XYZ file of C-alpha atoms in Angstrom:
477
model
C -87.406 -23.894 -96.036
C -88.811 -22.739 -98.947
C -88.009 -19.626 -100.370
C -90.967 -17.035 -100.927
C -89.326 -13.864 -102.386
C -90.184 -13.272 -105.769
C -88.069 -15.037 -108.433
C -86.385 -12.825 -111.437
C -84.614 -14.976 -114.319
C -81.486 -12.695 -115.861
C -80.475 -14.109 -119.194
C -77.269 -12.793 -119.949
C -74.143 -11.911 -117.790
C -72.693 -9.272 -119.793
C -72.650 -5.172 -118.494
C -76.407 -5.195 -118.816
C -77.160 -8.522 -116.814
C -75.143 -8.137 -114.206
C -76.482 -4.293 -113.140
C -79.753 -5.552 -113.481
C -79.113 -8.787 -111.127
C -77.132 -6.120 -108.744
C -80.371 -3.667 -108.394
C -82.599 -6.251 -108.546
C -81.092 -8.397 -105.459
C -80.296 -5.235 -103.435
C -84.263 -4.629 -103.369
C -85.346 -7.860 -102.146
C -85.550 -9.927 -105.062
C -84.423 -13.709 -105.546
C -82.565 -13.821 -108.376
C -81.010 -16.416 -111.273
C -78.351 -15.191 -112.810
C -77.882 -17.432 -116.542
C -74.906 -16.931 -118.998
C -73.622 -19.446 -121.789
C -69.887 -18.578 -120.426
C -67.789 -20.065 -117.732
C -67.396 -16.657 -116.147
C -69.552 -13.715 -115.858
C -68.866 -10.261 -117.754
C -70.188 -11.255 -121.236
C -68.004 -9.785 -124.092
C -66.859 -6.268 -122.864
C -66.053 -7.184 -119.457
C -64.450 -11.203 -121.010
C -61.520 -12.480 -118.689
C -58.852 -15.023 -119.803
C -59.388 -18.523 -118.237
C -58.272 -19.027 -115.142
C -55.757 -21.690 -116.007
C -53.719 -18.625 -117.836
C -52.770 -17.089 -114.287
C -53.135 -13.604 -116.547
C -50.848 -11.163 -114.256
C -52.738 -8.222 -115.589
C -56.094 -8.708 -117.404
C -56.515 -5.019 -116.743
C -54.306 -4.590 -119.457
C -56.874 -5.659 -121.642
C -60.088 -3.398 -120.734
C -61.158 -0.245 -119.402
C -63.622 0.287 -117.237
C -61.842 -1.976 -115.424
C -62.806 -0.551 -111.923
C -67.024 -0.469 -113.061
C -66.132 -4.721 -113.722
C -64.869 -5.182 -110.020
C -67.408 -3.234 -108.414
C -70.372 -5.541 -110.539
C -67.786 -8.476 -109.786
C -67.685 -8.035 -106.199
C -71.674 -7.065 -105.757
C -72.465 -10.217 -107.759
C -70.173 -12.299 -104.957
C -71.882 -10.455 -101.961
C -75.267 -11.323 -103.460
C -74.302 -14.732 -104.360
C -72.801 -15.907 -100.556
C -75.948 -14.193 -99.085
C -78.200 -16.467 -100.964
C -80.268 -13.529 -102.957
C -78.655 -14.438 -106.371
C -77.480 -17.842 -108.106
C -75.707 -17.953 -110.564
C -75.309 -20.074 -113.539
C -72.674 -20.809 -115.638
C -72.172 -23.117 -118.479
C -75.998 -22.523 -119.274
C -77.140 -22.235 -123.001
C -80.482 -20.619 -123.115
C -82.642 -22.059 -126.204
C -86.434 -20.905 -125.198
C -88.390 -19.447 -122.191
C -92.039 -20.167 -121.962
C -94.789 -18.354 -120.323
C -97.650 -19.252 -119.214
C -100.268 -18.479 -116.562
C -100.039 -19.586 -112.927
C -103.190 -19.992 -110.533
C -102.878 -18.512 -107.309
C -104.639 -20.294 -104.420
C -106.868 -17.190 -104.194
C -108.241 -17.922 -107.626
C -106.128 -15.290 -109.357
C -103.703 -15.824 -111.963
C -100.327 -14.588 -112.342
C -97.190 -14.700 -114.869
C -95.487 -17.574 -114.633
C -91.889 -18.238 -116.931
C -89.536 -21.437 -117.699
C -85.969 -20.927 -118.695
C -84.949 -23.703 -121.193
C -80.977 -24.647 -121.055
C -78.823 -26.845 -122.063
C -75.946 -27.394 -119.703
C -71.879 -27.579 -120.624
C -69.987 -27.007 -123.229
C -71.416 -30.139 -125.272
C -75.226 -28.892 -124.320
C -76.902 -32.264 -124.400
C -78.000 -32.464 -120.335
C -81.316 -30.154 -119.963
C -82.221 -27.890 -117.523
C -85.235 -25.699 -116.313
C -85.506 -22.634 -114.228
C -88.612 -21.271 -112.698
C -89.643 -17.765 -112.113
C -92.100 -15.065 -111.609
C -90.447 -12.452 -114.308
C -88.026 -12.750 -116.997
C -85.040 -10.105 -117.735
C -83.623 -10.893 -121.352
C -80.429 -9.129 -121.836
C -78.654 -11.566 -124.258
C -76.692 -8.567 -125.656
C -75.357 -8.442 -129.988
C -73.069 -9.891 -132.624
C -71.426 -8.540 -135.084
C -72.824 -7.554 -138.629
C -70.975 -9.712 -141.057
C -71.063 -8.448 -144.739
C -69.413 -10.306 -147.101
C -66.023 -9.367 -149.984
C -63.968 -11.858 -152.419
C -62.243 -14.048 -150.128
C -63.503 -13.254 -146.527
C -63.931 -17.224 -146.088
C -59.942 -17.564 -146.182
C -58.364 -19.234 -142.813
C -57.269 -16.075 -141.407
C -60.190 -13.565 -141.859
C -62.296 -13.142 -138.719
C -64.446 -10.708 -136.952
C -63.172 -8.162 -135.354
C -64.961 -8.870 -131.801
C -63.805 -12.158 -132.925
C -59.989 -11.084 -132.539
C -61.092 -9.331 -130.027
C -62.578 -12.263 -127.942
C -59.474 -14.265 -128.592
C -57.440 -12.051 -127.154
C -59.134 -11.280 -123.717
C -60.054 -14.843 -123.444
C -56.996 -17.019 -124.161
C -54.471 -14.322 -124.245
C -53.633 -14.803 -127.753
C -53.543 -13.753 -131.558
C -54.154 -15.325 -135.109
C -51.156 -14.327 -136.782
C -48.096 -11.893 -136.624
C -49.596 -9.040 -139.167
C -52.789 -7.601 -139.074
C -54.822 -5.565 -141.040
C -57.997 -4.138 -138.994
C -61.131 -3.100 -141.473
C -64.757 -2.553 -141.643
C -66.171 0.641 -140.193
C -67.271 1.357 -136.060
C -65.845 2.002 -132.838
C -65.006 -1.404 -132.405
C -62.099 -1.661 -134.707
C -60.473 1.159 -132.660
C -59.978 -1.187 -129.462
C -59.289 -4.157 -131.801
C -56.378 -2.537 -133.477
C -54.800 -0.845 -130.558
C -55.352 -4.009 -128.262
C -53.867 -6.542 -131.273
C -50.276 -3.659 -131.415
C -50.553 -3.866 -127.307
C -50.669 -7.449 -127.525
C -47.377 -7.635 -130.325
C -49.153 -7.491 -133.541
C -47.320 -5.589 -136.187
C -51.123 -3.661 -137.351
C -50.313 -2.833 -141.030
C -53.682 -0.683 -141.335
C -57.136 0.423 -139.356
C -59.291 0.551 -142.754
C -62.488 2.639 -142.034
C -64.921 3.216 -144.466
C -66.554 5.753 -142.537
C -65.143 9.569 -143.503
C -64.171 11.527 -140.590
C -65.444 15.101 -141.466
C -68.889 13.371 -140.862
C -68.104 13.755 -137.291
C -68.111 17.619 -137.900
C -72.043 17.713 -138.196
C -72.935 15.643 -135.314
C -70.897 18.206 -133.065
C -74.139 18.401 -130.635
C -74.022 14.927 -129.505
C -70.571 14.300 -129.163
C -69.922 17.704 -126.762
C -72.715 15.867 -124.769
C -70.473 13.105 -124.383
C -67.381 14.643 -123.304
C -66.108 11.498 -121.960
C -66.381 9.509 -125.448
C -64.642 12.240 -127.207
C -62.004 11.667 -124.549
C -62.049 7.688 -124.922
C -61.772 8.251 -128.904
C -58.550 10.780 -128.304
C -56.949 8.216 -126.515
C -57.827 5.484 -128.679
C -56.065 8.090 -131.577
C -52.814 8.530 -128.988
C -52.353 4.612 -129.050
C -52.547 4.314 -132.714
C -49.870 6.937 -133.275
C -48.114 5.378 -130.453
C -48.204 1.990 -132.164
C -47.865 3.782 -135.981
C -50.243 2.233 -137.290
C -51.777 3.814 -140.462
C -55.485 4.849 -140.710
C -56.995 5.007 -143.856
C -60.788 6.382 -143.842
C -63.310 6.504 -146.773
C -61.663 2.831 -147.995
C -62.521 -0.903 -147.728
C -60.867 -4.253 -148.314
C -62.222 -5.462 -151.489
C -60.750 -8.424 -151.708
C -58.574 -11.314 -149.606
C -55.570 -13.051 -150.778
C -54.838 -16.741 -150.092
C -55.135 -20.518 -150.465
C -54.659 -21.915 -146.986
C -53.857 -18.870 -145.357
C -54.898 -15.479 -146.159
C -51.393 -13.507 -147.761
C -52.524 -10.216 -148.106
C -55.430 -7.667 -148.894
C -56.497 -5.034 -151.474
C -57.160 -2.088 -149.846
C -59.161 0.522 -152.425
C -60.610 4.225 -151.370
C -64.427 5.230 -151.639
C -65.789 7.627 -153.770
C -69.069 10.008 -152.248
C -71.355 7.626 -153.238
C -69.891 4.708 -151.730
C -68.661 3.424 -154.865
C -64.893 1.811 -155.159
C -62.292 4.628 -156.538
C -60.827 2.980 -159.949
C -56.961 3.253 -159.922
C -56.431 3.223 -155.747
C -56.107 -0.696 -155.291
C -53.312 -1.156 -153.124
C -51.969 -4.350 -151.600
C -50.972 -4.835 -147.877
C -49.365 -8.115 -146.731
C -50.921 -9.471 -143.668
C -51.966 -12.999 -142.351
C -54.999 -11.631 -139.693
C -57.500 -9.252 -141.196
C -59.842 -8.724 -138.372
C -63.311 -6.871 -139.831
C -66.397 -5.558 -138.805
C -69.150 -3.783 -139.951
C -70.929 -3.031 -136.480
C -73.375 -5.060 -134.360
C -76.830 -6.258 -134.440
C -78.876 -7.421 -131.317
C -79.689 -11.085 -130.108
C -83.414 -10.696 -130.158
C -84.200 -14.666 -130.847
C -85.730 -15.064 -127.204
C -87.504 -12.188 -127.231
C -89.381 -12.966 -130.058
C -90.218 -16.635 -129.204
C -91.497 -14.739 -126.382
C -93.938 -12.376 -128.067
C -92.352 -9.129 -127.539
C -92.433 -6.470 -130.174
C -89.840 -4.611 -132.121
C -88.492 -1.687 -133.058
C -86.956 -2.690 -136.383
C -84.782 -5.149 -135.157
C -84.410 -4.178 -131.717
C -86.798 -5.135 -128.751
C -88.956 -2.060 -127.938
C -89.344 -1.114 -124.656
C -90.748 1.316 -122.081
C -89.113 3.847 -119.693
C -88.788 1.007 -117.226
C -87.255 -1.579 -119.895
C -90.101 -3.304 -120.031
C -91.462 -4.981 -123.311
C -94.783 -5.199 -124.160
C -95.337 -8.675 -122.980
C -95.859 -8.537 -119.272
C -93.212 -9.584 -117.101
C -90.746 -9.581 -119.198
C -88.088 -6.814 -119.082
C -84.820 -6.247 -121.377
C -81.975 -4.469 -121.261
C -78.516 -3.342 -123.193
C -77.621 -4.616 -126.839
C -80.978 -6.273 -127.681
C -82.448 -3.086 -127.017
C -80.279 -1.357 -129.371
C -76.525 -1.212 -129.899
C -75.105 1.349 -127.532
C -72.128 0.459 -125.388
C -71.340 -0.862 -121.963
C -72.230 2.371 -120.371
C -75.706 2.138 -121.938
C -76.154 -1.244 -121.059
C -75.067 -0.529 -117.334
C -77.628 2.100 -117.275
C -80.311 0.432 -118.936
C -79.988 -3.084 -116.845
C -79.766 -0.727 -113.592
C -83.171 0.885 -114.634
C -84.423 -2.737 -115.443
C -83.672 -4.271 -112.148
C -85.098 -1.555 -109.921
C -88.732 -1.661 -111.749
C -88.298 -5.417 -112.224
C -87.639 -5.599 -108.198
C -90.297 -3.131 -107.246
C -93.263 -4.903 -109.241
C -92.419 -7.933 -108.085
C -92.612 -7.086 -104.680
C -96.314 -5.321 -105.553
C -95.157 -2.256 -105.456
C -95.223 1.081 -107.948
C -91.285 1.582 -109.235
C -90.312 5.098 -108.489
C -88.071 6.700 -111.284
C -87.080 9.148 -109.034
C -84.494 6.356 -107.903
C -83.229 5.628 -111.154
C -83.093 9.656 -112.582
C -79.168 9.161 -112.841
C -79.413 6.215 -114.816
C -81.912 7.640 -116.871
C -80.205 10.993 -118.254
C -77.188 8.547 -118.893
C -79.486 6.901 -120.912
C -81.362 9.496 -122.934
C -77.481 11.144 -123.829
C -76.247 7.573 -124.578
C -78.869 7.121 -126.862
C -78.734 10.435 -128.468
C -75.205 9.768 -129.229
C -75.236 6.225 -130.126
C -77.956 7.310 -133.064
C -75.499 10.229 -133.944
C -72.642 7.473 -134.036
C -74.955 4.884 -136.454
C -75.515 7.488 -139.417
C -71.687 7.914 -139.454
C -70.590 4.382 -138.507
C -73.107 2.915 -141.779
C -71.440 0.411 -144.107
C -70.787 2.096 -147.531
C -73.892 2.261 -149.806
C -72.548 0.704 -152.413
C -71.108 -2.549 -150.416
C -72.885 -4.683 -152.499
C -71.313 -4.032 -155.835
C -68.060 -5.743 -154.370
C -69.972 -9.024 -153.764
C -68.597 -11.216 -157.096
C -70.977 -13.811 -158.307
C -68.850 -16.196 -157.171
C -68.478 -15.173 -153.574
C -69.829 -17.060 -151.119
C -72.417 -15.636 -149.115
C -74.363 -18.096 -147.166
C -70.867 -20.080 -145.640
C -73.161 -22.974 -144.198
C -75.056 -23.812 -147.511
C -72.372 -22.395 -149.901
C -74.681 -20.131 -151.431
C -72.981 -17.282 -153.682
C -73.985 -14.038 -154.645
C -75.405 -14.948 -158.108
C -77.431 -17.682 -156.871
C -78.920 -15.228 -154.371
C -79.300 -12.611 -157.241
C -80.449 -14.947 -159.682
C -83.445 -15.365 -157.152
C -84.177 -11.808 -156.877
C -83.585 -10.761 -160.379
C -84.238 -14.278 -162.292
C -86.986 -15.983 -159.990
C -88.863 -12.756 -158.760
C -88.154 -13.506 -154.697
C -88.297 -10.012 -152.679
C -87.280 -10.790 -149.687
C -85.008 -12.695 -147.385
C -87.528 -15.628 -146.864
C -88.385 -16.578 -150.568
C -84.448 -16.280 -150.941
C -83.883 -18.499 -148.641
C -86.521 -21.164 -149.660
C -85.376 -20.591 -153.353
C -81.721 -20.620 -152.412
C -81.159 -22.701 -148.922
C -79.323 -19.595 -147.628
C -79.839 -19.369 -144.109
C -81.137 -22.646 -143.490
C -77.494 -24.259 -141.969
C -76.370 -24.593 -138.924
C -75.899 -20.431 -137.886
C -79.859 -20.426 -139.414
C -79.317 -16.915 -141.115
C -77.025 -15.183 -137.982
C -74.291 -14.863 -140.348
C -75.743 -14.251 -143.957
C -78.938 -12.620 -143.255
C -77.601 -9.080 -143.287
C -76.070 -9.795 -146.413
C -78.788 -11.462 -147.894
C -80.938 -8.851 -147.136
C -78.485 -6.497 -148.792
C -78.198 -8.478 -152.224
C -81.807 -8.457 -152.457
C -82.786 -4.882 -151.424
C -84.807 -5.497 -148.560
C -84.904 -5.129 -145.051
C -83.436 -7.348 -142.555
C -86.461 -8.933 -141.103
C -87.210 -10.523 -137.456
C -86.402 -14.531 -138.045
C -89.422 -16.012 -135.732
C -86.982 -18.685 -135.117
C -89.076 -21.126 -132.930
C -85.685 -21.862 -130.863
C -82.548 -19.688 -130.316
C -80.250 -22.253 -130.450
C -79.817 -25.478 -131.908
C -81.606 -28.646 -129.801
C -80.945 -32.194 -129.821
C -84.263 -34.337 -130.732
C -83.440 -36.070 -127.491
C -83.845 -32.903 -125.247
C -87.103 -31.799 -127.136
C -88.613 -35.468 -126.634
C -87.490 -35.174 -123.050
C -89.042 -31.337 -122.815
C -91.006 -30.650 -119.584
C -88.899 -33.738 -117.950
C -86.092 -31.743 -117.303
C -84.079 -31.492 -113.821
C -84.817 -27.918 -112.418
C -81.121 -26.066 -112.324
C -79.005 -27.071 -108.867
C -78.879 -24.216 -106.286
């Protein structure tokens, strides 16, 4: 028989998704869970793959309790019949349109577009009445001399390595960039056997001092960062604040680092180069969110995050979002924000008015969360002056092999002013990541904001799916 409850599409099984699909299917909601990964829990909540037998892949998280109580929701939901859930499914547009009632009246009406597998070339369509996007971040990547040597990665990169295969890039690591990321990355990579030579933050502690306020809000952070601080002593491993890597050593595998120290300004301090032998430099200069469906979709933004209501909602109707792409903020945000999401997403559907009174909890979470996630941005910034250790010859733009004096060249030689003419003077964003990777940077070399993309696809699609579009099996129950 066919199924007449009203039909939510969650894109995204990370912290924020899987709340969302949770509230949503405990108030009488059909849901459609879709995530590119094999297993749900996006990148906070990753597991290693099954065929690793891990023993203990608590070891590896905390929070680990709030992941089995999603984990085993999801399962109820899922042998009930009130959520499915989709694996393996790589989300590259969702159209909306209007659907005609047999009354006469009109209604919202959405079509997920996926490619299926890990070589996404089969592809598949999911119908529904509303659309959830949370699609969650990735990491800001500003680029140094010699950050395309084999052995430099992200740090959510080293990160994702180790939760998901249970393994590590080299035997000595050097952690850099500035955020709270790096703290988990370097403790988990010493856990995990990695001699850490260094945590390198460019962010200066005392600027904790003046954003007292929001962290005594967040008593529980403060104790997360303590313990964070325990495991590095624990682990020696040496933190040095106000300094950056400015530079990687290494032919076919990285060698070693200079580490220098930052002046007030930003600015490299002459005569403290020092060089630290590693081959893993894991580094991160914090996150930005995936916001590619949302605007394919219409929605608006706040700079580059997707602005939305008090109930999550976006300003195209129907469409809700939750956690990173909303702004950066944690898995406790996200938790918070995709429960909120769910219960209005639920109650509308169903024709009803959403009663915040049901989600207060979740909402003071998420004004403090906020509050202290803002605090956290204006000390967690990348140094002002990043862009004077950019060489001419590095290579910005990895997919085109663009370097910084062809991008400055454009700017100060051809007149270009912002990312776009840079890129159609330069080719720098136009391979295969399409700007993911160099945008912030090119943004930064030319002294202009980081601008929304309008990319009419969020992934890459093979000319035989588009010919095939609207053709498409719908997904299997």
């Amino acid at each position: 028989m066919a199924d007449d409850r009203p039909h939510l599409a969650v894109i995204g099984a990370g912290p924020a998704g899987l709340a969302a699909t949770v509230a949503a299917a405990a108030h009488g909601v059909r849901v459609t869970l879709i995530d590119s990964a094999a297993q749900a829990g996006g990148q906070f909540y990753r597991q290693p793959a099954t065929e690793l037998n891990a023993g203990r892949p608590q070891a590896l998280h905390h929070q680990w309790r709030t992941w089995e109580r999603l984990r085993d929701a999801l399962a109820r939901h899922v042998e009930a019949g009130r959520v499915r859930h989709l694996t393996d499914h790589h989300v590259w547009l969702v159209e909306r349109r209007l659907k005609q009632r047999s009354g006469g009246a009109a209604r919202d009406a959405f079509t997920v577009h996926a490619l299926l597998g890990p070589t996404q070339d089969a592809p598949v369509e999911v119908h529904a009445d509303a659309v959830l996007l949370a699609t969650g971040g990735y990491e800001k990547v500003l680029p140094f001399p010699g950050w395309t040597v084999p052995g430099v990665l992200t740090a959510g990169g080293a990160q994702a390595m180790l939760k998901g295969t249970l393994a590590v890039s080299g035997r000595t690591a050097v952690v850099a960039g500035t955020g709270p990321l790096l703290l988990p990355v370097a403790t988990g990579l010493a856990a995990a056997g990695v001699e850490v030579a260094a945590l390198v933050e460019s962010a200066d502690p005392k600027a904790f001092v003046r954003r007292t306020r929001a962290l005594a809000a967040q008593p529980g952070k403060v104790a997360e960062g303590a313990r964070y601080a325990a495991q590095l002593l624990r682990h020696r491993i040496k933190l040095l604040t106000r300094s950056v890597v400015v530079e990687a050593h290494g032919d076919e595998r990285l060698e070693a680092v200079t580490v220098a120290a930052l002046d007030p300004d930003g600015r490299v301090r002459p005569g403290t180069e020092r060089r630290i032998a590693c081959d893993t430099l894991a580094v991160g200069h914090g996150m930005l969110p995936h916001t590619d469906l949302a605007e394919t979709l219409g929605c608006g933004l706040d700079g580059v995050d997707v602005q939305v209501d008090d109930e999550q909602r976006t300003d195209v109707p129907g469409v809700w979002a939750a956690g990173e792409a909303t702004g950066i903020g944690g898995a406790a945000l996200s938790l918070a924000e995709g429960h909120i999401a769910g219960r209005s997403a639920a109650a509308r559907l169903n024709g009803t008015e959403p009663d915040p009174s049901s989600w207060a909890s979740a909402a003071k979470s998420r004004t403090k969360l906020r509050e202290f996630f803002a605090a956290l941005d204006t000390v967690y910034a990348p140094p002002a002056r990043w862009t004077d250790l950019v060489t001419d010859d590095t290579v910005v733009c990895r997919c085109e092999e663009v370097t910084g004096g062809a991008i400055r060249e454009a700017v100060d030689g051809l007149g270009a002013g912002d990312v776009r003419t840079v890129k159609l003077l330069t080719r720098a964003g136009m391979g295969w990541c399409q700007g993911r990777m160099c945008g912030p940077a090119v943004a930064g070399l030319a002294g202009c904001e980081l601008a929304p993309s309008r990319r009419p696809f969020a992934r890459p699609v093979p000319l035989g799916v588009l010919a095939r579009a609207g053709e498409s099996e719908p997904a299997p129950d």
